[in-house]
């Protein structure tokens, strides 16, 4: 049987990927940010899963206004790296797990969560930056990845509650897969940030830390946070945090917190990071 071992939560700021790619991680600006992931790199080396179900959002790289799936699951063998305007990041292609992905798609859709099945797509910073933060610069990623893309770019995004319930359905799917696989579920994006308009640059440490406080012990009520509260308190891109609730839903009720980190700013964004193991 496949088993969910843990969840990893992290912001996915593109400038973090550029800092690694351009050899700037030792700069004064970046040092404290990367220090917050030192524990995580050791932890994942000791707890390397077979597969990561990676919940992220596409930023008009694979999808755009012509096609906006609310929830999409990647069922491909491999995913090329998106060109986001500066050429693709110099990171390896992402290897998928089509068998487990197809099983999750079947289980979750028959469980009444209507995913879009995607057999071909490029993946952007939303997926690759958390990979880089956890694995560093590698020739080949040490895990297979099942991308789960959530629309948080074009209104209306799914509610936090819907995301949390989808996570629970993903857990049921994984636990009913008949091969012995260890799986992690990652939630990316957030924390508070707003990239445009008069409030561009907004960061809200109080809101972010309250979210981090509640994610482990109190996800049911956290999942009831309405969109307007994310928008008001965490900025227009703060709504990316609903993706953390998919991953949290997949972990089951009880979790053990292994790591928590918060740093402001990285580019325009507050960076939050947490590791929770399923108890
Ligand atoms: C930034 C953050 C994001 O989450 C993103 O998708 C793009 C840019 C930023 O802070 O620069
Ligand atoms: Fe983003």
GROMACS .gro file of N, CA and C in nm, residues 41-187:
model
  441
   41UNK      N    1   1.682   2.028   0.400
   41UNK     CA    2   1.763   1.949   0.306
   41UNK      C    3   1.817   1.823   0.374
   42UNK      N    4   1.855   1.837   0.500
   42UNK     CA    5   1.900   1.717   0.575
   42UNK      C    6   1.782   1.624   0.596
   43UNK      N    7   1.669   1.683   0.636
   43UNK     CA    8   1.549   1.602   0.665
   43UNK      C    9   1.506   1.522   0.542
   44UNK      N   10   1.507   1.585   0.427
   44UNK     CA   11   1.456   1.513   0.309
   44UNK      C   12   1.557   1.408   0.263
   45UNK      N   13   1.685   1.432   0.287
   45UNK     CA   14   1.785   1.328   0.253
   45UNK      C   15   1.760   1.204   0.338
   46UNK      N   16   1.715   1.224   0.461
   46UNK     CA   17   1.687   1.110   0.550
   46UNK      C   18   1.548   1.052   0.530
   47UNK      N   19   1.462   1.126   0.465
   47UNK     CA   20   1.321   1.083   0.449
   47UNK      C   21   1.279   1.092   0.303
   48UNK      N   22   1.367   1.046   0.216
   48UNK     CA   23   1.342   1.062   0.072
   48UNK      C   24   1.222   0.976   0.030
   49UNK      N   25   1.117   1.039  -0.020
   49UNK     CA   26   1.001   0.961  -0.064
   49UNK      C   27   1.023   0.906  -0.205
   50UNK      N   28   0.938   0.815  -0.246
   50UNK     CA   29   0.941   0.770  -0.386
   50UNK      C   30   0.878   0.876  -0.475
   51UNK      N   31   0.771   0.935  -0.424
   51UNK     CA   32   0.691   1.026  -0.506
   51UNK      C   33   0.652   1.150  -0.424
   52UNK      N   34   0.656   1.265  -0.487
   52UNK     CA   35   0.599   1.387  -0.428
   52UNK      C   36   0.476   1.426  -0.510
   53UNK      N   37   0.364   1.438  -0.441
   53UNK     CA   38   0.246   1.500  -0.503
   53UNK      C   39   0.261   1.649  -0.475
   54UNK      N   40   0.287   1.726  -0.580
   54UNK     CA   41   0.329   1.865  -0.560
   54UNK      C   42   0.218   1.961  -0.603
   55UNK      N   43   0.155   2.021  -0.506
   55UNK     CA   44   0.042   2.111  -0.530
   55UNK      C   45   0.099   2.251  -0.552
   56UNK      N   46   0.071   2.308  -0.667
   56UNK     CA   47   0.130   2.437  -0.703
   56UNK      C   48   0.035   2.507  -0.798
   57UNK      N   49   0.069   2.632  -0.831
   57UNK     CA   50  -0.009   2.696  -0.937
   57UNK      C   51   0.081   2.733  -1.053
   58UNK      N   52   0.023   2.717  -1.169
   58UNK     CA   53   0.087   2.760  -1.292
   58UNK      C   54   0.065   2.911  -1.307
   59UNK      N   55   0.169   2.983  -1.353
   59UNK     CA   56   0.160   3.128  -1.368
   59UNK      C   57   0.158   3.164  -1.517
   60UNK      N   58   0.053   3.120  -1.586
   60UNK     CA   59   0.037   3.148  -1.730
   60UNK      C   60   0.152   3.090  -1.813
   61UNK      N   61   0.207   2.976  -1.767
   61UNK     CA   62   0.313   2.909  -1.842
   61UNK      C   63   0.254   2.793  -1.923
   62UNK      N   64   0.185   2.701  -1.855
   62UNK     CA   65   0.120   2.589  -1.924
   62UNK      C   66  -0.024   2.625  -1.961
   63UNK      N   67  -0.088   2.699  -1.873
   63UNK     CA   68  -0.226   2.742  -1.897
   63UNK      C   69  -0.225   2.894  -1.910
   64UNK      N   70  -0.325   2.946  -1.975
   64UNK     CA   71  -0.341   3.091  -1.979
   64UNK      C   72  -0.489   3.120  -1.989
   65UNK      N   73  -0.526   3.241  -2.027
   65UNK     CA   74  -0.668   3.276  -2.022
   65UNK      C   75  -0.753   3.194  -2.120
   66UNK      N   76  -0.687   3.121  -2.212
   66UNK     CA   77  -0.765   3.036  -2.302
   66UNK      C   78  -0.820   2.913  -2.231
   67UNK      N   79  -0.755   2.875  -2.119
   67UNK     CA   80  -0.790   2.747  -2.056
   67UNK      C   81  -0.750   2.755  -1.908
   68UNK      N   82  -0.849   2.746  -1.819
   68UNK     CA   83  -0.821   2.768  -1.677
   68UNK      C   84  -0.881   2.653  -1.595
   69UNK      N   85  -0.811   2.541  -1.584
   69UNK     CA   86  -0.864   2.435  -1.500
   69UNK      C   87  -0.855   2.474  -1.352
   70UNK      N   88  -0.961   2.449  -1.278
   70UNK     CA   89  -0.958   2.481  -1.135
   70UNK      C   90  -0.860   2.388  -1.064
   71UNK      N   91  -0.870   2.258  -1.091
   71UNK     CA   92  -0.775   2.159  -1.038
   71UNK      C   93  -0.730   2.072  -1.155
   72UNK      N   94  -0.600   2.052  -1.170
   72UNK     CA   95  -0.549   1.966  -1.277
   72UNK      C   96  -0.444   1.871  -1.221
   73UNK      N   97  -0.443   1.748  -1.270
   73UNK     CA   98  -0.341   1.653  -1.226
   73UNK      C   99  -0.257   1.610  -1.346
   74UNK      N  100  -0.126   1.613  -1.328
   74UNK     CA  101  -0.034   1.571  -1.432
   74UNK      C  102  -0.020   1.420  -1.431
   75UNK      N  103  -0.048   1.358  -1.545
   75UNK     CA  104  -0.038   1.212  -1.557
   75UNK      C  105   0.073   1.173  -1.655
   76UNK      N  106   0.164   1.264  -1.683
   76UNK     CA  107   0.267   1.242  -1.785
   76UNK      C  108   0.387   1.166  -1.728
   77UNK      N  109   0.469   1.115  -1.820
   77UNK     CA  110   0.597   1.051  -1.784
   77UNK      C  111   0.697   1.156  -1.739
   78UNK      N  112   0.694   1.271  -1.806
   78UNK     CA  113   0.791   1.376  -1.774
   78UNK      C  114   0.733   1.514  -1.807
   79UNK      N  115   0.792   1.614  -1.742
   79UNK     CA  116   0.745   1.752  -1.757
   79UNK      C  117   0.864   1.841  -1.790
   80UNK      N  118   0.864   1.903  -1.908
   80UNK     CA  119   0.972   1.998  -1.939
   80UNK      C  120   0.961   2.123  -1.852
   81UNK      N  121   1.072   2.195  -1.844
   81UNK     CA  122   1.076   2.318  -1.764
   81UNK      C  123   1.028   2.434  -1.852
   82UNK      N  124   0.935   2.511  -1.797
   82UNK     CA  125   0.873   2.621  -1.875
   82UNK      C  126   0.974   2.733  -1.901
   83UNK      N  127   0.957   2.796  -2.012
   83UNK     CA  128   1.030   2.920  -2.040
   83UNK      C  129   0.940   3.035  -1.995
   84UNK      N  130   0.982   3.104  -1.888
   84UNK     CA  131   0.897   3.209  -1.830
   84UNK      C  132   0.939   3.348  -1.879
   85UNK      N  133   1.017   3.350  -1.987
   85UNK     CA  134   1.054   3.478  -2.044
   85UNK      C  135   1.205   3.501  -2.047
   86UNK      N  136   1.277   3.425  -1.964
   86UNK     CA  137   1.424   3.437  -1.961
   86UNK      C  138   1.489   3.306  -2.004
   87UNK      N  139   1.413   3.222  -2.072
   87UNK     CA  140   1.461   3.087  -2.103
   87UNK      C  141   1.426   2.996  -1.987
   88UNK      N  142   1.420   2.863  -2.012
   88UNK     CA  143   1.388   2.771  -1.902
   88UNK      C  144   1.498   2.774  -1.797
   89UNK      N  145   1.463   2.757  -1.669
   89UNK     CA  146   1.564   2.747  -1.563
   89UNK      C  147   1.657   2.629  -1.591
   90UNK      N  148   1.783   2.640  -1.554
   90UNK     CA  149   1.878   2.530  -1.578
   90UNK      C  150   1.862   2.420  -1.473
   91UNK      N  151   1.748   2.357  -1.473
   91UNK     CA  152   1.720   2.246  -1.379
   91UNK      C  153   1.672   2.127  -1.463
   92UNK      N  154   1.688   2.005  -1.407
   92UNK     CA  155   1.647   1.888  -1.485
   92UNK      C  156   1.497   1.884  -1.510
   93UNK      N  157   1.462   1.811  -1.614
   93UNK     CA  158   1.320   1.782  -1.637
   93UNK      C  159   1.264   1.711  -1.514
   94UNK      N  160   1.135   1.720  -1.497
   94UNK     CA  161   1.070   1.656  -1.383
   94UNK      C  162   1.011   1.523  -1.430
   95UNK      N  163   1.047   1.416  -1.358
   95UNK     CA  164   0.993   1.284  -1.395
   95UNK      C  165   0.862   1.260  -1.321
   96UNK      N  166   0.762   1.215  -1.393
   96UNK     CA  167   0.631   1.191  -1.333
   96UNK      C  168   0.617   1.048  -1.283
   97UNK      N  169   0.498   1.018  -1.235
   97UNK     CA  170   0.462   0.882  -1.197
   97UNK      C  171   0.323   0.854  -1.254
   98UNK      N  172   0.317   0.821  -1.386
   98UNK     CA  173   0.187   0.810  -1.453
   98UNK      C  174   0.094   0.706  -1.390
   99UNK      N  175   0.151   0.598  -1.335
   99UNK     CA  176   0.063   0.493  -1.280
   99UNK      C  177  -0.009   0.545  -1.155
  100UNK      N  178   0.068   0.601  -1.061
  100UNK     CA  179   0.003   0.653  -0.940
  100UNK      C  180  -0.086   0.773  -0.974
  101UNK      N  181  -0.043   0.854  -1.067
  101UNK     CA  182  -0.124   0.972  -1.105
  101UNK      C  183  -0.258   0.928  -1.162
  102UNK      N  184  -0.256   0.825  -1.246
  102UNK     CA  185  -0.382   0.776  -1.306
  102UNK      C  186  -0.471   0.717  -1.197
  103UNK      N  187  -0.410   0.651  -1.100
  103UNK     CA  188  -0.489   0.596  -0.990
  103UNK      C  189  -0.552   0.709  -0.907
  104UNK      N  190  -0.473   0.812  -0.878
  104UNK     CA  191  -0.527   0.926  -0.801
  104UNK      C  192  -0.641   0.991  -0.880
  105UNK      N  193  -0.620   1.010  -1.010
  105UNK     CA  194  -0.724   1.073  -1.093
  105UNK      C  195  -0.853   0.991  -1.085
  106UNK      N  196  -0.839   0.860  -1.103
  106UNK     CA  197  -0.959   0.775  -1.099
  106UNK      C  198  -1.028   0.782  -0.963
  107UNK      N  199  -0.948   0.765  -0.858
  107UNK     CA  200  -1.006   0.760  -0.723
  107UNK      C  201  -1.071   0.894  -0.687
  108UNK      N  202  -1.002   1.003  -0.715
  108UNK     CA  203  -1.050   1.136  -0.673
  108UNK      C  204  -1.173   1.177  -0.756
  109UNK      N  205  -1.170   1.147  -0.886
  109UNK     CA  206  -1.284   1.185  -0.971
  109UNK      C  207  -1.407   1.102  -0.933
  110UNK      N  208  -1.387   0.974  -0.908
  110UNK     CA  209  -1.502   0.892  -0.867
  110UNK      C  210  -1.548   0.928  -0.724
  111UNK      N  211  -1.460   0.995  -0.650
  111UNK     CA  212  -1.493   1.049  -0.517
  111UNK      C  213  -1.557   1.188  -0.531
  112UNK      N  214  -1.587   1.229  -0.654
  112UNK     CA  215  -1.663   1.351  -0.685
  112UNK      C  216  -1.584   1.481  -0.680
  113UNK      N  217  -1.451   1.471  -0.699
  113UNK     CA  218  -1.368   1.589  -0.721
  113UNK      C  219  -1.323   1.587  -0.866
  114UNK      N  220  -1.370   1.680  -0.946
  114UNK     CA  221  -1.351   1.671  -1.090
  114UNK      C  222  -1.220   1.736  -1.132
  115UNK      N  223  -1.116   1.655  -1.141
  115UNK     CA  224  -0.984   1.703  -1.184
  115UNK      C  225  -0.977   1.707  -1.336
  116UNK      N  226  -0.897   1.799  -1.388
  116UNK     CA  227  -0.861   1.796  -1.530
  116UNK      C  228  -0.737   1.709  -1.544
  117UNK      N  229  -0.742   1.613  -1.636
  117UNK     CA  230  -0.627   1.524  -1.658
  117UNK      C  231  -0.537   1.589  -1.762
  118UNK      N  232  -0.410   1.606  -1.728
  118UNK     CA  233  -0.317   1.673  -1.818
  118UNK      C  234  -0.204   1.576  -1.853
  119UNK      N  235  -0.188   1.548  -1.981
  119UNK     CA  236  -0.086   1.451  -2.023
  119UNK      C  237   0.037   1.518  -2.084
  120UNK      N  238   0.032   1.648  -2.096
  120UNK     CA  239   0.146   1.720  -2.152
  120UNK      C  240   0.146   1.860  -2.095
  121UNK      N  241   0.248   1.899  -2.021
  121UNK     CA  242   0.258   2.038  -1.978
  121UNK      C  243   0.400   2.069  -1.929
  122UNK      N  244   0.436   2.196  -1.943
  122UNK     CA  245   0.563   2.244  -1.886
  122UNK      C  246   0.534   2.292  -1.744
  123UNK      N  247   0.634   2.285  -1.657
  123UNK     CA  248   0.615   2.330  -1.518
  123UNK      C  249   0.702   2.452  -1.491
  124UNK      N  250   0.646   2.547  -1.418
  124UNK     CA  251   0.717   2.674  -1.396
  124UNK      C  252   0.769   2.689  -1.253
  125UNK      N  253   0.803   2.812  -1.214
  125UNK     CA  254   0.867   2.833  -1.083
  125UNK      C  255   0.781   2.784  -0.967
  126UNK      N  256   0.649   2.783  -0.987
  126UNK     CA  257   0.561   2.735  -0.879
  126UNK      C  258   0.598   2.595  -0.835
  127UNK      N  259   0.646   2.514  -0.928
  127UNK     CA  260   0.687   2.376  -0.897
  127UNK      C  261   0.838   2.363  -0.879
  128UNK      N  262   0.915   2.433  -0.964
  128UNK     CA  263   1.060   2.406  -0.962
  128UNK      C  264   1.133   2.476  -0.847
  129UNK      N  265   1.082   2.590  -0.800
  129UNK     CA  266   1.154   2.659  -0.692
  129UNK      C  267   1.150   2.578  -0.561
  130UNK      N  268   1.035   2.524  -0.520
  130UNK     CA  269   1.037   2.436  -0.402
  130UNK      C  270   1.128   2.313  -0.422
  131UNK      N  271   1.135   2.259  -0.543
  131UNK     CA  272   1.225   2.145  -0.569
  131UNK      C  273   1.370   2.188  -0.545
  132UNK      N  274   1.406   2.304  -0.595
  132UNK     CA  275   1.542   2.355  -0.577
  132UNK      C  276   1.572   2.380  -0.429
  133UNK      N  277   1.475   2.438  -0.358
  133UNK     CA  278   1.497   2.466  -0.216
  133UNK      C  279   1.523   2.337  -0.138
  134UNK      N  280   1.457   2.230  -0.174
  134UNK     CA  281   1.472   2.105  -0.099
  134UNK      C  282   1.590   2.020  -0.147
  135UNK      N  283   1.618   2.022  -0.276
  135UNK     CA  284   1.719   1.929  -0.330
  135UNK      C  285   1.845   1.998  -0.380
  136UNK      N  286   1.844   2.132  -0.387
  136UNK     CA  287   1.961   2.203  -0.436
  136UNK      C  288   1.980   2.180  -0.586
  137UNK      N  289   2.105   2.199  -0.630
  137UNK     CA  290   2.135   2.185  -0.773
  137UNK      C  291   2.176   2.040  -0.800
  138UNK      N  292   2.099   1.973  -0.880
  138UNK     CA  293   2.121   1.830  -0.906
  138UNK      C  294   2.115   1.803  -1.056
  139UNK      N  295   2.178   1.693  -1.096
  139UNK     CA  296   2.174   1.650  -1.237
  139UNK      C  297   2.038   1.590  -1.270
  140UNK      N  298   1.982   1.522  -1.167
  140UNK     CA  299   1.854   1.456  -1.186
  140UNK      C  300   1.779   1.467  -1.053
  141UNK      N  301   1.652   1.500  -1.055
  141UNK     CA  302   1.575   1.509  -0.930
  141UNK      C  303   1.565   1.370  -0.868
  142UNK      N  304   1.582   1.360  -0.737
  142UNK     CA  305   1.585   1.227  -0.673
  142UNK      C  306   1.447   1.166  -0.646
  143UNK      N  307   1.340   1.233  -0.686
  143UNK     CA  308   1.204   1.180  -0.664
  143UNK      C  309   1.123   1.196  -0.793
  144UNK      N  310   1.019   1.115  -0.802
  144UNK     CA  311   0.920   1.136  -0.908
  144UNK      C  312   0.814   1.233  -0.855
  145UNK      N  313   0.752   1.304  -0.944
  145UNK     CA  314   0.661   1.412  -0.903
  145UNK      C  315   0.527   1.398  -0.976
  146UNK      N  316   0.420   1.413  -0.901
  146UNK     CA  317   0.287   1.425  -0.962
  146UNK      C  318   0.240   1.569  -0.940
  147UNK      N  319   0.240   1.649  -1.044
  147UNK     CA  320   0.196   1.788  -1.028
  147UNK      C  321   0.043   1.795  -1.013
  148UNK      N  322   0.000   1.872  -0.915
  148UNK     CA  323  -0.144   1.903  -0.902
  148UNK      C  324  -0.153   2.055  -0.909
  149UNK      N  325  -0.209   2.105  -1.018
  149UNK     CA  326  -0.214   2.250  -1.040
  149UNK      C  327  -0.349   2.304  -0.995
  150UNK      N  328  -0.345   2.414  -0.923
  150UNK     CA  329  -0.466   2.478  -0.870
  150UNK      C  330  -0.474   2.619  -0.929
  151UNK      N  331  -0.591   2.656  -0.979
  151UNK     CA  332  -0.606   2.792  -1.028
  151UNK      C  333  -0.620   2.890  -0.913
  152UNK      N  334  -0.516   2.973  -0.892
  152UNK     CA  335  -0.528   3.083  -0.795
  152UNK      C  336  -0.496   3.215  -0.865
  153UNK      N  337  -0.495   3.212  -0.998
  153UNK     CA  338  -0.456   3.331  -1.074
  153UNK      C  339  -0.578   3.407  -1.124
  154UNK      N  340  -0.677   3.335  -1.174
  154UNK     CA  341  -0.794   3.399  -1.234
  154UNK      C  342  -0.916   3.372  -1.146
  155UNK      N  343  -0.984   3.479  -1.103
  155UNK     CA  344  -1.105   3.463  -1.022
  155UNK      C  345  -1.208   3.380  -1.099
  156UNK      N  346  -1.278   3.286  -1.038
  156UNK     CA  347  -1.274   3.248  -0.898
  156UNK      C  348  -1.181   3.129  -0.871
  157UNK      N  349  -1.095   3.146  -0.773
  157UNK     CA  350  -1.013   3.033  -0.725
  157UNK      C  351  -1.102   2.942  -0.640
  158UNK      N  352  -1.066   2.817  -0.623
  158UNK     CA  353  -1.143   2.731  -0.533
  158UNK      C  354  -1.130   2.779  -0.388
  159UNK      N  355  -1.228   2.748  -0.307
  159UNK     CA  356  -1.222   2.790  -0.166
  159UNK      C  357  -1.117   2.707  -0.091
  160UNK      N  358  -1.072   2.761   0.021
  160UNK     CA  359  -0.980   2.687   0.107
  160UNK      C  360  -1.042   2.556   0.153
  161UNK      N  361  -1.171   2.559   0.180
  161UNK     CA  362  -1.239   2.438   0.226
  161UNK      C  363  -1.240   2.330   0.118
  162UNK      N  364  -1.267   2.372  -0.007
  162UNK     CA  365  -1.265   2.276  -0.118
  162UNK      C  366  -1.125   2.216  -0.135
  163UNK      N  367  -1.024   2.300  -0.119
  163UNK     CA  368  -0.886   2.252  -0.129
  163UNK      C  369  -0.855   2.151  -0.019
  164UNK      N  370  -0.899   2.183   0.102
  164UNK     CA  371  -0.875   2.093   0.216
  164UNK      C  372  -0.944   1.958   0.192
  165UNK      N  373  -1.067   1.962   0.144
  165UNK     CA  374  -1.141   1.838   0.117
  165UNK      C  375  -1.074   1.760   0.002
  166UNK      N  376  -1.023   1.831  -0.099
  166UNK     CA  377  -0.952   1.762  -0.208
  166UNK      C  378  -0.829   1.689  -0.152
  167UNK      N  379  -0.760   1.754  -0.059
  167UNK     CA  380  -0.645   1.688   0.004
  167UNK      C  381  -0.685   1.557   0.072
  168UNK      N  382  -0.799   1.560   0.139
  168UNK     CA  383  -0.847   1.436   0.204
  168UNK      C  384  -0.874   1.328   0.100
  169UNK      N  385  -0.931   1.368  -0.014
  169UNK     CA  386  -0.960   1.271  -0.121
  169UNK      C  387  -0.830   1.217  -0.180
  170UNK      N  388  -0.729   1.302  -0.190
  170UNK     CA  389  -0.598   1.255  -0.239
  170UNK      C  390  -0.540   1.153  -0.141
  171UNK      N  391  -0.560   1.177  -0.012
  171UNK     CA  392  -0.513   1.079   0.087
  171UNK      C  393  -0.583   0.944   0.068
  172UNK      N  394  -0.714   0.947   0.052
  172UNK     CA  395  -0.788   0.821   0.030
  172UNK      C  396  -0.737   0.751  -0.095
  173UNK      N  397  -0.708   0.827  -0.197
  173UNK     CA  398  -0.658   0.770  -0.323
  173UNK      C  399  -0.523   0.702  -0.301
  174UNK      N  400  -0.433   0.772  -0.236
  174UNK     CA  401  -0.297   0.718  -0.218
  174UNK      C  402  -0.302   0.593  -0.131
  175UNK      N  403  -0.384   0.599  -0.027
  175UNK     CA  404  -0.391   0.484   0.064
  175UNK      C  405  -0.458   0.362   0.000
  176UNK      N  406  -0.522   0.381  -0.114
  176UNK     CA  407  -0.584   0.266  -0.181
  176UNK      C  408  -0.500   0.220  -0.302
  177UNK      N  409  -0.378   0.270  -0.313
  177UNK     CA  410  -0.289   0.226  -0.423
  177UNK      C  411  -0.216   0.102  -0.375
  178UNK      N  412  -0.211  -0.001  -0.460
  178UNK     CA  413  -0.167  -0.132  -0.410
  178UNK      C  414  -0.016  -0.156  -0.416
  179UNK      N  415   0.062  -0.056  -0.450
  179UNK     CA  416   0.208  -0.073  -0.448
  179UNK      C  417   0.266  -0.005  -0.324
  180UNK      N  418   0.376  -0.060  -0.274
  180UNK     CA  419   0.443   0.001  -0.159
  180UNK      C  420   0.523   0.123  -0.203
  181UNK      N  421   0.467   0.238  -0.179
  181UNK     CA  422   0.537   0.362  -0.215
  181UNK      C  423   0.526   0.458  -0.097
  182UNK      N  424   0.633   0.533  -0.075
  182UNK     CA  425   0.626   0.640   0.023
  182UNK      C  426   0.605   0.772  -0.051
  183UNK      N  427   0.507   0.846  -0.001
  183UNK     CA  428   0.463   0.968  -0.072
  183UNK      C  429   0.471   1.087   0.023
  184UNK      N  430   0.518   1.198  -0.030
  184UNK     CA  431   0.502   1.326   0.040
  184UNK      C  432   0.407   1.412  -0.042
  185UNK      N  433   0.334   1.497   0.028
  185UNK     CA  434   0.249   1.594  -0.041
  185UNK      C  435   0.301   1.734  -0.006
  186UNK      N  436   0.328   1.812  -0.107
  186UNK     CA  437   0.382   1.947  -0.085
  186UNK      C  438   0.276   2.051  -0.124
  187UNK      N  439   0.269   2.156  -0.043
  187UNK     CA  440   0.183   2.270  -0.075
  187UNK      C  441   0.272   2.392  -0.095
   0.00000   0.00000   0.00000
